[in-house]
Amino acid sequence: MRTDLDKYLGLPAQSLTMRSKRAELLASNLANADTPNYKAKDIDFKQSFEQAQSAFAVKMQGSDNAHINTATSGVDMQTKYRIPQQASLDGNTVDSHVEQGLFSENAVKYQISLRFVNGRITGLVNALRGE
């Protein structure tokens, strides 16, 4: 169940959660770059973010308990296996250069989302102070 604060922080807060999960997966991929038969994992960020957008869309409210509940309780970030650009002899699908690039890109976008959330919180604090 989302609160009003969740609605206020909105998509940048959801983006932080998704980017954090993606950073964990990418770091795990990099850590296992030399592990035989390790399969690189990632999330489809675009699909997950679109799901988050629809979760924050205006929903109809039912006036009876028998009505269908249209509210969603969060974003389902399914991990998927990455298809390697070049197959490895030991079955490992991690390409270190690709993973490092994706990790760096994700880190920059995480910082951007963090700044958006920080701006929202600063605005809320200023409104509470009456500034």
CSV table of N, CA, C and O in Angstrom, one decimal:
chain,number,residue,atom,x,y,z
A,1,MET,N,0.8,-1.2,0.0
A,1,MET,CA,0.0,0.0,0.0
A,1,MET,C,0.9,1.2,0.0
A,1,MET,O,1.8,1.4,0.8
A,2,ARG,N,0.7,2.1,-1.0
A,2,ARG,CA,1.5,3.3,-1.0
A,2,ARG,C,0.9,4.4,-0.1
A,2,ARG,O,-0.3,4.5,0.1
A,3,THR,N,1.8,5.2,0.4
A,3,THR,CA,1.4,6.4,1.2
A,3,THR,C,1.4,7.6,0.4
A,3,THR,O,1.9,7.6,-0.8
A,4,ASP,N,0.9,8.7,0.9
A,4,ASP,CA,1.0,10.0,0.2
A,4,ASP,C,2.4,10.4,0.0
A,4,ASP,O,2.7,11.1,-1.0
A,5,LEU,N,3.4,10.1,0.9
A,5,LEU,CA,4.8,10.4,0.7
A,5,LEU,C,5.3,9.7,-0.5
A,5,LEU,O,6.1,10.2,-1.3
A,6,ASP,N,4.9,8.4,-0.7
A,6,ASP,CA,5.3,7.7,-1.9
A,6,ASP,C,4.8,8.4,-3.2
A,6,ASP,O,5.5,8.4,-4.2
A,7,LYS,N,3.6,8.8,-3.1
A,7,LYS,CA,3.0,9.5,-4.3
A,7,LYS,C,3.8,10.8,-4.5
A,7,LYS,O,4.0,11.2,-5.7
A,8,TYR,N,4.2,11.5,-3.4
A,8,TYR,CA,4.9,12.8,-3.6
A,8,TYR,C,6.2,12.6,-4.2
A,8,TYR,O,6.7,13.3,-5.1
A,9,LEU,N,7.0,11.6,-3.7
A,9,LEU,CA,8.3,11.3,-4.2
A,9,LEU,C,8.2,10.7,-5.6
A,9,LEU,O,9.1,11.0,-6.5
A,10,GLY,N,7.2,9.9,-5.9
A,10,GLY,CA,6.9,9.5,-7.3
A,10,GLY,C,7.9,8.6,-7.9
A,10,GLY,O,8.6,7.8,-7.3
A,11,LEU,N,8.0,8.8,-9.2
A,11,LEU,CA,8.9,7.9,-10.0
A,11,LEU,C,10.4,8.0,-9.7
A,11,LEU,O,11.0,6.9,-9.8
A,12,PRO,N,10.9,9.1,-9.3
A,12,PRO,CA,12.3,9.1,-9.0
A,12,PRO,C,12.7,8.2,-7.8
A,12,PRO,O,13.7,7.5,-7.9
A,13,ALA,N,11.8,8.0,-6.9
A,13,ALA,CA,12.0,7.1,-5.8
A,13,ALA,C,12.0,5.7,-6.3
A,13,ALA,O,12.8,4.8,-5.9
A,14,GLN,N,11.0,5.4,-7.1
A,14,GLN,CA,10.9,4.0,-7.7
A,14,GLN,C,12.2,3.7,-8.6
A,14,GLN,O,12.7,2.6,-8.6
A,15,SER,N,12.6,4.8,-9.3
A,15,SER,CA,13.8,4.6,-10.1
A,15,SER,C,15.0,4.3,-9.2
A,15,SER,O,15.9,3.5,-9.6
A,16,LEU,N,15.1,4.9,-8.0
A,16,LEU,CA,16.3,4.6,-7.1
A,16,LEU,C,16.3,3.2,-6.7
A,16,LEU,O,17.3,2.5,-6.7
A,17,THR,N,15.1,2.6,-6.4
A,17,THR,CA,15.0,1.2,-6.0
A,17,THR,C,15.4,0.3,-7.2
A,17,THR,O,16.2,-0.6,-7.0
A,18,MET,N,14.9,0.6,-8.4
A,18,MET,CA,15.2,-0.2,-9.5
A,18,MET,C,16.7,-0.1,-9.9
A,18,MET,O,17.4,-1.1,-10.2
A,19,ARG,N,17.3,1.1,-9.8
A,19,ARG,CA,18.7,1.3,-10.1
A,19,ARG,C,19.6,0.6,-9.1
A,19,ARG,O,20.6,0.0,-9.4
A,20,SER,N,19.2,0.6,-7.8
A,20,SER,CA,19.9,-0.1,-6.8
A,20,SER,C,19.9,-1.6,-7.0
A,20,SER,O,21.0,-2.2,-6.9
A,21,LYS,N,18.8,-2.2,-7.4
A,21,LYS,CA,18.7,-3.6,-7.7
A,21,LYS,C,19.6,-3.9,-8.9
A,21,LYS,O,20.3,-4.9,-8.9
A,22,ARG,N,19.5,-3.1,-9.9
A,22,ARG,CA,20.3,-3.3,-11.1
A,22,ARG,C,21.8,-3.2,-10.8
A,22,ARG,O,22.6,-4.0,-11.3
A,23,ALA,N,22.2,-2.3,-9.9
A,23,ALA,CA,23.6,-2.2,-9.5
A,23,ALA,C,24.1,-3.5,-8.9
A,23,ALA,O,25.2,-3.9,-9.1
A,24,GLU,N,23.3,-4.1,-8.0
A,24,GLU,CA,23.6,-5.3,-7.4
A,24,GLU,C,23.8,-6.4,-8.4
A,24,GLU,O,24.8,-7.2,-8.3
A,25,LEU,N,22.9,-6.5,-9.4
A,25,LEU,CA,23.1,-7.6,-10.4
A,25,LEU,C,24.3,-7.4,-11.2
A,25,LEU,O,25.0,-8.3,-11.5
A,26,LEU,N,24.6,-6.1,-11.6
A,26,LEU,CA,25.8,-5.9,-12.5
A,26,LEU,C,27.0,-6.1,-11.7
A,26,LEU,O,28.0,-6.6,-12.2
A,27,ALA,N,27.1,-5.7,-10.4
A,27,ALA,CA,28.2,-6.0,-9.6
A,27,ALA,C,28.4,-7.5,-9.4
A,27,ALA,O,29.6,-8.0,-9.4
A,28,SER,N,27.4,-8.2,-9.3
A,28,SER,CA,27.5,-9.7,-9.2
A,28,SER,C,28.0,-10.3,-10.5
A,28,SER,O,28.8,-11.2,-10.4
A,29,ASN,N,27.6,-9.7,-11.6
A,29,ASN,CA,28.1,-10.2,-12.9
A,29,ASN,C,29.6,-10.0,-13.0
A,29,ASN,O,30.3,-10.9,-13.4
A,30,LEU,N,30.0,-8.8,-12.6
A,30,LEU,CA,31.5,-8.5,-12.6
A,30,LEU,C,32.3,-9.4,-11.7
A,30,LEU,O,33.4,-9.8,-12.0
A,31,ALA,N,31.7,-9.6,-10.5
A,31,ALA,CA,32.4,-10.5,-9.5
A,31,ALA,C,32.6,-11.9,-10.0
A,31,ALA,O,33.5,-12.6,-9.6
A,32,ASN,N,31.6,-12.3,-10.9
A,32,ASN,CA,31.6,-13.7,-11.4
A,32,ASN,C,32.1,-13.8,-12.8
A,32,ASN,O,31.8,-14.8,-13.5
A,33,ALA,N,32.9,-12.8,-13.2
A,33,ALA,CA,33.3,-12.8,-14.6
A,33,ALA,C,34.2,-14.0,-15.0
A,33,ALA,O,34.2,-14.4,-16.2
A,34,ASP,N,34.9,-14.6,-14.0
A,34,ASP,CA,35.7,-15.8,-14.3
A,34,ASP,C,35.1,-17.1,-13.8
A,34,ASP,O,35.8,-18.1,-13.8
A,35,THR,N,33.9,-17.1,-13.3
A,35,THR,CA,33.3,-18.3,-12.8
A,35,THR,C,32.7,-19.1,-14.0
A,35,THR,O,31.9,-18.6,-14.8
A,36,PRO,N,33.1,-20.4,-14.1
A,36,PRO,CA,32.6,-21.2,-15.2
A,36,PRO,C,31.1,-21.4,-15.1
A,36,PRO,O,30.6,-21.5,-14.1
A,37,ASN,N,30.5,-21.3,-16.3
A,37,ASN,CA,29.0,-21.5,-16.4
A,37,ASN,C,28.2,-20.5,-15.7
A,37,ASN,O,27.0,-20.7,-15.5
A,38,TYR,N,28.7,-19.4,-15.3
A,38,TYR,CA,27.9,-18.3,-14.7
A,38,TYR,C,27.2,-17.6,-15.8
A,38,TYR,O,27.8,-17.2,-16.9
A,39,LYS,N,25.9,-17.3,-15.6
A,39,LYS,CA,25.1,-16.6,-16.6
A,39,LYS,C,24.8,-15.2,-16.1
A,39,LYS,O,24.3,-15.0,-15.0
A,40,ALA,N,25.2,-14.2,-16.9
A,40,ALA,CA,25.0,-12.8,-16.6
A,40,ALA,C,23.5,-12.5,-16.5
A,40,ALA,O,22.7,-12.9,-17.3
A,41,LYS,N,23.2,-11.7,-15.5
A,41,LYS,CA,21.8,-11.3,-15.3
A,41,LYS,C,21.6,-9.8,-15.3
A,41,LYS,O,22.5,-9.1,-15.0
A,42,ASP,N,20.4,-9.4,-15.6
A,42,ASP,CA,20.1,-8.0,-15.6
A,42,ASP,C,18.6,-7.8,-15.5
A,42,ASP,O,17.9,-8.8,-15.6
A,43,ILE,N,18.1,-6.6,-15.3
A,43,ILE,CA,16.7,-6.4,-15.4
A,43,ILE,C,16.4,-5.5,-16.6
A,43,ILE,O,17.2,-4.8,-17.1
A,44,ASP,N,15.2,-5.7,-17.1
A,44,ASP,CA,14.8,-4.8,-18.2
A,44,ASP,C,14.2,-3.5,-17.6
A,44,ASP,O,13.1,-3.4,-17.2
A,45,PHE,N,15.1,-2.5,-17.5
A,45,PHE,CA,14.8,-1.3,-16.8
A,45,PHE,C,13.6,-0.6,-17.4
A,45,PHE,O,12.7,-0.1,-16.7
A,46,LYS,N,13.6,-0.5,-18.8
A,46,LYS,CA,12.5,0.2,-19.5
A,46,LYS,C,11.2,-0.4,-19.1
A,46,LYS,O,10.2,0.3,-18.8
A,47,GLN,N,11.1,-1.8,-19.2
A,47,GLN,CA,9.8,-2.4,-18.9
A,47,GLN,C,9.4,-2.2,-17.4
A,47,GLN,O,8.3,-1.9,-17.1
A,48,SER,N,10.4,-2.3,-16.5
A,48,SER,CA,10.1,-2.1,-15.1
A,48,SER,C,9.6,-0.6,-14.8
A,48,SER,O,8.7,-0.4,-14.0
A,49,PHE,N,10.3,0.3,-15.5
A,49,PHE,CA,9.9,1.7,-15.3
A,49,PHE,C,8.6,2.0,-15.9
A,49,PHE,O,7.8,2.8,-15.3
A,50,GLU,N,8.2,1.4,-17.0
A,50,GLU,CA,6.9,1.6,-17.6
A,50,GLU,C,5.8,1.1,-16.6
A,50,GLU,O,4.7,1.6,-16.5
A,51,GLN,N,6.1,-0.1,-16.0
A,51,GLN,CA,5.2,-0.6,-15.0
A,51,GLN,C,5.1,0.3,-13.8
A,51,GLN,O,4.0,0.5,-13.3
A,52,ALA,N,6.1,0.9,-13.4
A,52,ALA,CA,6.1,1.9,-12.3
A,52,ALA,C,5.2,3.1,-12.7
A,52,ALA,O,4.5,3.6,-11.9
A,53,GLN,N,5.4,3.6,-13.9
A,53,GLN,CA,4.6,4.7,-14.4
A,53,GLN,C,3.1,4.4,-14.3
A,53,GLN,O,2.3,5.2,-13.9
A,54,SER,N,2.7,3.2,-14.8
A,54,SER,CA,1.3,2.8,-14.7
A,54,SER,C,0.8,2.6,-13.3
A,54,SER,O,-0.3,2.9,-13.0
A,55,ALA,N,1.7,2.3,-12.4
A,55,ALA,CA,1.3,2.1,-11.0
A,55,ALA,C,1.0,3.5,-10.4
A,55,ALA,O,0.2,3.5,-9.4
A,56,PHE,N,1.7,4.5,-10.9
A,56,PHE,CA,1.4,5.9,-10.3
A,56,PHE,C,0.3,6.6,-11.1
A,56,PHE,O,0.0,7.8,-10.7
A,57,ALA,N,-0.3,6.0,-12.1
A,57,ALA,CA,-1.3,6.6,-12.8
A,57,ALA,C,-2.6,6.7,-11.9
A,57,ALA,O,-2.7,6.0,-10.9
A,58,VAL,N,-3.4,7.7,-12.3
A,58,VAL,CA,-4.7,7.8,-11.5
A,58,VAL,C,-5.5,6.6,-11.6
A,58,VAL,O,-5.8,6.1,-12.7
A,59,LYS,N,-5.9,6.1,-10.5
A,59,LYS,CA,-6.7,4.9,-10.4
A,59,LYS,C,-8.1,5.2,-10.0
A,59,LYS,O,-8.4,6.1,-9.2
A,60,MET,N,-9.1,4.4,-10.5
A,60,MET,CA,-10.5,4.5,-10.0
A,60,MET,C,-10.6,4.0,-8.6
A,60,MET,O,-10.0,3.0,-8.3
A,61,GLN,N,-11.5,4.6,-7.8
A,61,GLN,CA,-11.7,4.0,-6.5
A,61,GLN,C,-13.1,3.4,-6.5
A,61,GLN,O,-14.1,3.9,-7.0
A,62,GLY,N,-13.1,2.2,-5.9
A,62,GLY,CA,-14.4,1.5,-5.8
A,62,GLY,C,-15.2,1.9,-4.6
A,62,GLY,O,-14.6,2.3,-3.6
A,63,SER,N,-16.5,1.9,-4.7
A,63,SER,CA,-17.3,2.3,-3.6
A,63,SER,C,-17.8,1.1,-2.8
A,63,SER,O,-18.6,1.2,-1.9
A,64,ASP,N,-17.5,-0.1,-3.3
A,64,ASP,CA,-18.0,-1.4,-2.7
A,64,ASP,C,-16.8,-2.4,-2.6
A,64,ASP,O,-16.0,-2.4,-3.5
A,65,ASN,N,-16.8,-3.2,-1.6
A,65,ASN,CA,-15.8,-4.2,-1.5
A,65,ASN,C,-15.8,-5.2,-2.6
A,65,ASN,O,-14.8,-5.9,-2.8
A,66,ALA,N,-16.9,-5.4,-3.3
A,66,ALA,CA,-17.0,-6.4,-4.4
A,66,ALA,C,-16.4,-5.8,-5.7
A,66,ALA,O,-16.2,-6.6,-6.6
A,67,HIS,N,-16.0,-4.6,-5.7
A,67,HIS,CA,-15.4,-4.0,-6.9
A,67,HIS,C,-14.0,-4.5,-7.1
A,67,HIS,O,-13.3,-4.9,-6.1
A,68,ILE,N,-13.5,-4.6,-8.3
A,68,ILE,CA,-12.2,-5.1,-8.6
A,68,ILE,C,-11.2,-4.0,-8.1
A,68,ILE,O,-11.3,-2.8,-8.4
A,69,ASN,N,-10.1,-4.5,-7.4
A,69,ASN,CA,-9.1,-3.6,-6.9
A,69,ASN,C,-8.1,-3.4,-8.1
A,69,ASN,O,-7.5,-4.3,-8.6
A,70,THR,N,-7.9,-2.1,-8.5
A,70,THR,CA,-7.0,-1.8,-9.6
A,70,THR,C,-5.7,-1.3,-9.1
A,70,THR,O,-4.8,-1.1,-9.9
A,71,ALA,N,-5.5,-1.1,-7.8
A,71,ALA,CA,-4.2,-0.7,-7.3
A,71,ALA,C,-3.1,-1.7,-7.3
A,71,ALA,O,-3.4,-2.9,-7.1
A,72,THR,N,-1.9,-1.3,-7.6
A,72,THR,CA,-0.8,-2.3,-7.7
A,72,THR,C,0.1,-2.0,-6.4
A,72,THR,O,0.1,-0.9,-5.9
A,73,SER,N,0.8,-3.0,-6.0
A,73,SER,CA,1.5,-2.9,-4.8
A,73,SER,C,3.0,-2.7,-5.0
A,73,SER,O,3.8,-2.8,-4.1
A,74,GLY,N,3.4,-2.4,-6.2
A,74,GLY,CA,4.8,-2.2,-6.5
A,74,GLY,C,5.2,-2.6,-7.9
A,74,GLY,O,4.4,-2.9,-8.7
A,75,VAL,N,6.5,-2.6,-8.1
A,75,VAL,CA,7.0,-2.9,-9.4
A,75,VAL,C,7.7,-4.3,-9.4
A,75,VAL,O,8.5,-4.6,-8.5
A,76,ASP,N,7.3,-5.1,-10.3
A,76,ASP,CA,7.9,-6.4,-10.4
A,76,ASP,C,9.2,-6.4,-11.3
A,76,ASP,O,9.0,-6.2,-12.5
A,77,MET,N,10.3,-6.5,-10.7
A,77,MET,CA,11.6,-6.4,-11.5
A,77,MET,C,12.1,-7.8,-11.7
A,77,MET,O,12.9,-8.3,-10.8
A,78,GLN,N,11.7,-8.4,-12.7
A,78,GLN,CA,12.2,-9.8,-13.0
A,78,GLN,C,13.6,-9.7,-13.6
A,78,GLN,O,13.9,-9.0,-14.5
A,79,THR,N,14.4,-10.6,-13.0
A,79,THR,CA,15.8,-10.7,-13.6
A,79,THR,C,15.8,-11.6,-14.8
A,79,THR,O,15.0,-12.6,-14.8
A,80,LYS,N,16.5,-11.2,-15.8
A,80,LYS,CA,16.6,-11.9,-17.0
A,80,LYS,C,18.1,-12.2,-17.3
A,80,LYS,O,19.0,-11.5,-16.9
A,81,TYR,N,18.3,-13.3,-18.1
A,81,TYR,CA,19.7,-13.6,-18.5
A,81,TYR,C,20.1,-12.8,-19.7
A,81,TYR,O,19.3,-12.7,-20.6
A,82,ARG,N,21.3,-12.3,-19.7
A,82,ARG,CA,21.8,-11.6,-20.8
A,82,ARG,C,22.3,-12.5,-21.9
A,82,ARG,O,23.0,-13.5,-21.6
A,83,ILE,N,22.0,-12.2,-23.1
A,83,ILE,CA,22.5,-13.0,-24.3
A,83,ILE,C,23.9,-12.4,-24.6
A,83,ILE,O,24.1,-11.2,-24.9
A,84,PRO,N,24.9,-13.3,-24.6
A,84,PRO,CA,26.3,-12.8,-24.8
A,84,PRO,C,26.5,-12.4,-26.2
A,84,PRO,O,25.9,-13.0,-27.2
A,85,GLN,N,27.4,-11.4,-26.4
A,85,GLN,CA,27.8,-11.0,-27.8
A,85,GLN,C,28.7,-12.0,-28.4
A,85,GLN,O,28.8,-12.3,-29.6
A,86,GLN,N,29.6,-12.7,-27.5
A,86,GLN,CA,30.5,-13.7,-28.0
A,86,GLN,C,30.5,-14.8,-27.0
A,86,GLN,O,30.7,-14.6,-25.8
A,87,ALA,N,30.3,-16.0,-27.4
A,87,ALA,CA,30.2,-17.1,-26.5
A,87,ALA,C,31.6,-17.4,-25.9
A,87,ALA,O,32.6,-17.3,-26.6
A,88,SER,N,31.6,-17.9,-24.6
A,88,SER,CA,32.8,-18.2,-24.0
A,88,SER,C,33.0,-19.8,-23.9
A,88,SER,O,31.9,-20.5,-23.9
A,89,LEU,N,34.2,-20.2,-23.9
A,89,LEU,CA,34.4,-21.7,-23.9
A,89,LEU,C,34.0,-22.4,-22.6
A,89,LEU,O,33.6,-23.5,-22.6
A,90,ASP,N,34.0,-21.6,-21.5
A,90,ASP,CA,33.7,-22.2,-20.2
A,90,ASP,C,32.2,-22.0,-19.9
A,90,ASP,O,31.8,-22.3,-18.8
A,91,GLY,N,31.4,-21.5,-20.8
A,91,GLY,CA,30.0,-21.3,-20.5
A,91,GLY,C,29.6,-20.0,-19.8
A,91,GLY,O,28.4,-19.8,-19.5
A,92,ASN,N,30.6,-19.2,-19.5
A,92,ASN,CA,30.3,-17.9,-18.8
A,92,ASN,C,29.8,-16.9,-19.8
A,92,ASN,O,30.4,-16.8,-20.9
A,93,THR,N,28.7,-16.2,-19.5
A,93,THR,CA,28.2,-15.2,-20.4
A,93,THR,C,28.5,-13.7,-20.0
A,93,THR,O,27.9,-12.8,-20.6
A,94,VAL,N,29.4,-13.5,-19.1
A,94,VAL,CA,29.8,-12.2,-18.6
A,94,VAL,C,30.8,-11.6,-19.6
A,94,VAL,O,31.9,-12.2,-19.8
A,95,ASP,N,30.5,-10.5,-20.1
A,95,ASP,CA,31.5,-9.7,-20.9
A,95,ASP,C,31.9,-8.5,-20.0
A,95,ASP,O,31.1,-7.6,-19.9
A,96,SER,N,33.1,-8.5,-19.5
A,96,SER,CA,33.5,-7.5,-18.5
A,96,SER,C,33.4,-6.1,-19.0
A,96,SER,O,32.9,-5.2,-18.2
A,97,HIS,N,33.7,-5.9,-20.2
A,97,HIS,CA,33.7,-4.5,-20.8
A,97,HIS,C,32.2,-4.0,-20.8
A,97,HIS,O,31.9,-2.8,-20.5
A,98,VAL,N,31.3,-4.8,-21.3
A,98,VAL,CA,29.9,-4.5,-21.4
A,98,VAL,C,29.4,-4.2,-20.0
A,98,VAL,O,28.7,-3.2,-19.7
A,99,GLU,N,29.7,-5.1,-19.0
A,99,GLU,CA,29.2,-5.0,-17.7
A,99,GLU,C,29.7,-3.7,-17.0
A,99,GLU,O,29.0,-3.0,-16.3
A,100,GLN,N,31.0,-3.4,-17.2
A,100,GLN,CA,31.6,-2.2,-16.6
A,100,GLN,C,30.9,-0.9,-17.2
A,100,GLN,O,30.6,0.0,-16.5
A,101,GLY,N,30.6,-0.9,-18.5
A,101,GLY,CA,29.9,0.2,-19.1
A,101,GLY,C,28.5,0.4,-18.6
A,101,GLY,O,28.1,1.5,-18.3
A,102,LEU,N,27.8,-0.8,-18.5
A,102,LEU,CA,26.4,-0.7,-17.9
A,102,LEU,C,26.4,-0.3,-16.5
A,102,LEU,O,25.5,0.4,-16.0
A,103,PHE,N,27.4,-0.8,-15.7
A,103,PHE,CA,27.5,-0.4,-14.3
A,103,PHE,C,27.7,1.1,-14.1
A,103,PHE,O,27.1,1.8,-13.3
A,104,SER,N,28.6,1.6,-15.0
A,104,SER,CA,28.9,3.1,-14.9
A,104,SER,C,27.7,3.9,-15.3
A,104,SER,O,27.4,4.9,-14.7
A,105,GLU,N,27.1,3.5,-16.4
A,105,GLU,CA,25.9,4.2,-16.8
A,105,GLU,C,24.8,4.2,-15.8
A,105,GLU,O,24.1,5.2,-15.5
A,106,ASN,N,24.6,3.0,-15.1
A,106,ASN,CA,23.6,2.9,-14.1
A,106,ASN,C,23.9,3.8,-12.9
A,106,ASN,O,23.0,4.4,-12.3
A,107,ALA,N,25.2,3.9,-12.5
A,107,ALA,CA,25.6,4.7,-11.4
A,107,ALA,C,25.3,6.1,-11.6
A,107,ALA,O,24.9,6.9,-10.7
A,108,VAL,N,25.6,6.6,-12.9
A,108,VAL,CA,25.3,8.0,-13.2
A,108,VAL,C,23.8,8.3,-13.1
A,108,VAL,O,23.3,9.3,-12.5
A,109,LYS,N,23.0,7.4,-13.6
A,109,LYS,CA,21.5,7.5,-13.6
A,109,LYS,C,21.0,7.4,-12.2
A,109,LYS,O,20.0,8.0,-11.9
A,110,TYR,N,21.7,6.6,-11.4
A,110,TYR,CA,21.3,6.5,-10.0
A,110,TYR,C,21.5,7.9,-9.3
A,110,TYR,O,20.6,8.3,-8.5
A,111,GLN,N,22.6,8.5,-9.6
A,111,GLN,CA,22.9,9.8,-9.0
A,111,GLN,C,21.9,10.9,-9.4
A,111,GLN,O,21.4,11.7,-8.6
A,112,ILE,N,21.5,10.8,-10.7
A,112,ILE,CA,20.4,11.7,-11.2
A,112,ILE,C,19.1,11.5,-10.4
A,112,ILE,O,18.5,12.5,-10.0
A,113,SER,N,18.7,10.3,-10.3
A,113,SER,CA,17.5,10.0,-9.6
A,113,SER,C,17.6,10.4,-8.1
A,113,SER,O,16.6,11.0,-7.6
A,114,LEU,N,18.8,10.2,-7.5
A,114,LEU,CA,19.0,10.7,-6.1
A,114,LEU,C,18.8,12.2,-6.0
A,114,LEU,O,18.2,12.7,-5.0
A,115,ARG,N,19.3,12.9,-7.0
A,115,ARG,CA,19.2,14.4,-6.9
A,115,ARG,C,17.7,14.8,-7.1
A,115,ARG,O,17.3,15.8,-6.4
A,116,PHE,N,16.9,14.1,-7.9
A,116,PHE,CA,15.5,14.4,-8.0
A,116,PHE,C,14.8,14.2,-6.7
A,116,PHE,O,14.0,15.0,-6.2
A,117,VAL,N,15.1,13.0,-6.1
A,117,VAL,CA,14.4,12.7,-4.8
A,117,VAL,C,14.9,13.7,-3.7
A,117,VAL,O,14.1,14.2,-2.9
A,118,ASN,N,16.2,14.1,-3.7
A,118,ASN,CA,16.7,15.1,-2.8
A,118,ASN,C,16.0,16.4,-3.0
A,118,ASN,O,15.6,17.1,-2.0
A,119,GLY,N,15.8,16.8,-4.2
A,119,GLY,CA,15.1,18.1,-4.5
A,119,GLY,C,13.6,18.0,-4.0
A,119,GLY,O,13.1,19.0,-3.5
A,120,ARG,N,13.0,16.9,-4.2
A,120,ARG,CA,11.6,16.8,-3.7
A,120,ARG,C,11.5,16.9,-2.2
A,120,ARG,O,10.7,17.5,-1.6
A,121,ILE,N,12.5,16.2,-1.5
A,121,ILE,CA,12.5,16.2,0.0
A,121,ILE,C,12.8,17.6,0.5
A,121,ILE,O,12.2,18.1,1.4
A,122,THR,N,13.8,18.3,-0.2
A,122,THR,CA,14.1,19.7,0.2
A,122,THR,C,12.9,20.6,0.0
A,122,THR,O,12.6,21.4,0.9
A,123,GLY,N,12.2,20.4,-1.1
A,123,GLY,CA,11.0,21.2,-1.3
A,123,GLY,C,9.9,20.9,-0.2
A,123,GLY,O,9.2,21.9,0.3
A,124,LEU,N,9.8,19.7,0.2
A,124,LEU,CA,8.8,19.4,1.2
A,124,LEU,C,9.2,20.0,2.6
A,124,LEU,O,8.4,20.5,3.3
A,125,VAL,N,10.5,19.9,2.9
A,125,VAL,CA,11.0,20.5,4.2
A,125,VAL,C,10.8,22.0,4.1
A,125,VAL,O,10.4,22.6,5.1
A,126,ASN,N,11.1,22.6,3.0
A,126,ASN,CA,10.9,24.1,2.9
A,126,ASN,C,9.4,24.4,3.1
A,126,ASN,O,9.1,25.5,3.7
A,127,ALA,N,8.5,23.6,2.5
A,127,ALA,CA,7.1,23.9,2.6
A,127,ALA,C,6.6,23.8,4.1
A,127,ALA,O,5.8,24.5,4.6
A,128,LEU,N,7.2,22.8,4.8
A,128,LEU,CA,6.8,22.6,6.2
A,128,LEU,C,7.4,23.7,7.1
A,128,LEU,O,6.7,24.1,8.1
A,129,ARG,N,8.5,24.3,6.7
A,129,ARG,CA,9.1,25.4,7.4
A,129,ARG,C,8.4,26.7,7.1
A,129,ARG,O,8.6,27.7,7.8
A,130,GLY,N,7.6,26.7,6.0
A,130,GLY,CA,7.0,27.9,5.6
A,130,GLY,C,7.8,28.9,4.8
A,130,GLY,O,7.6,30.1,4.7
A,131,GLU,N,8.9,28.3,4.2
A,131,GLU,CA,9.8,29.1,3.4
A,131,GLU,C,9.3,29.3,2.0
A,131,GLU,O,8.8,28.5,1.4
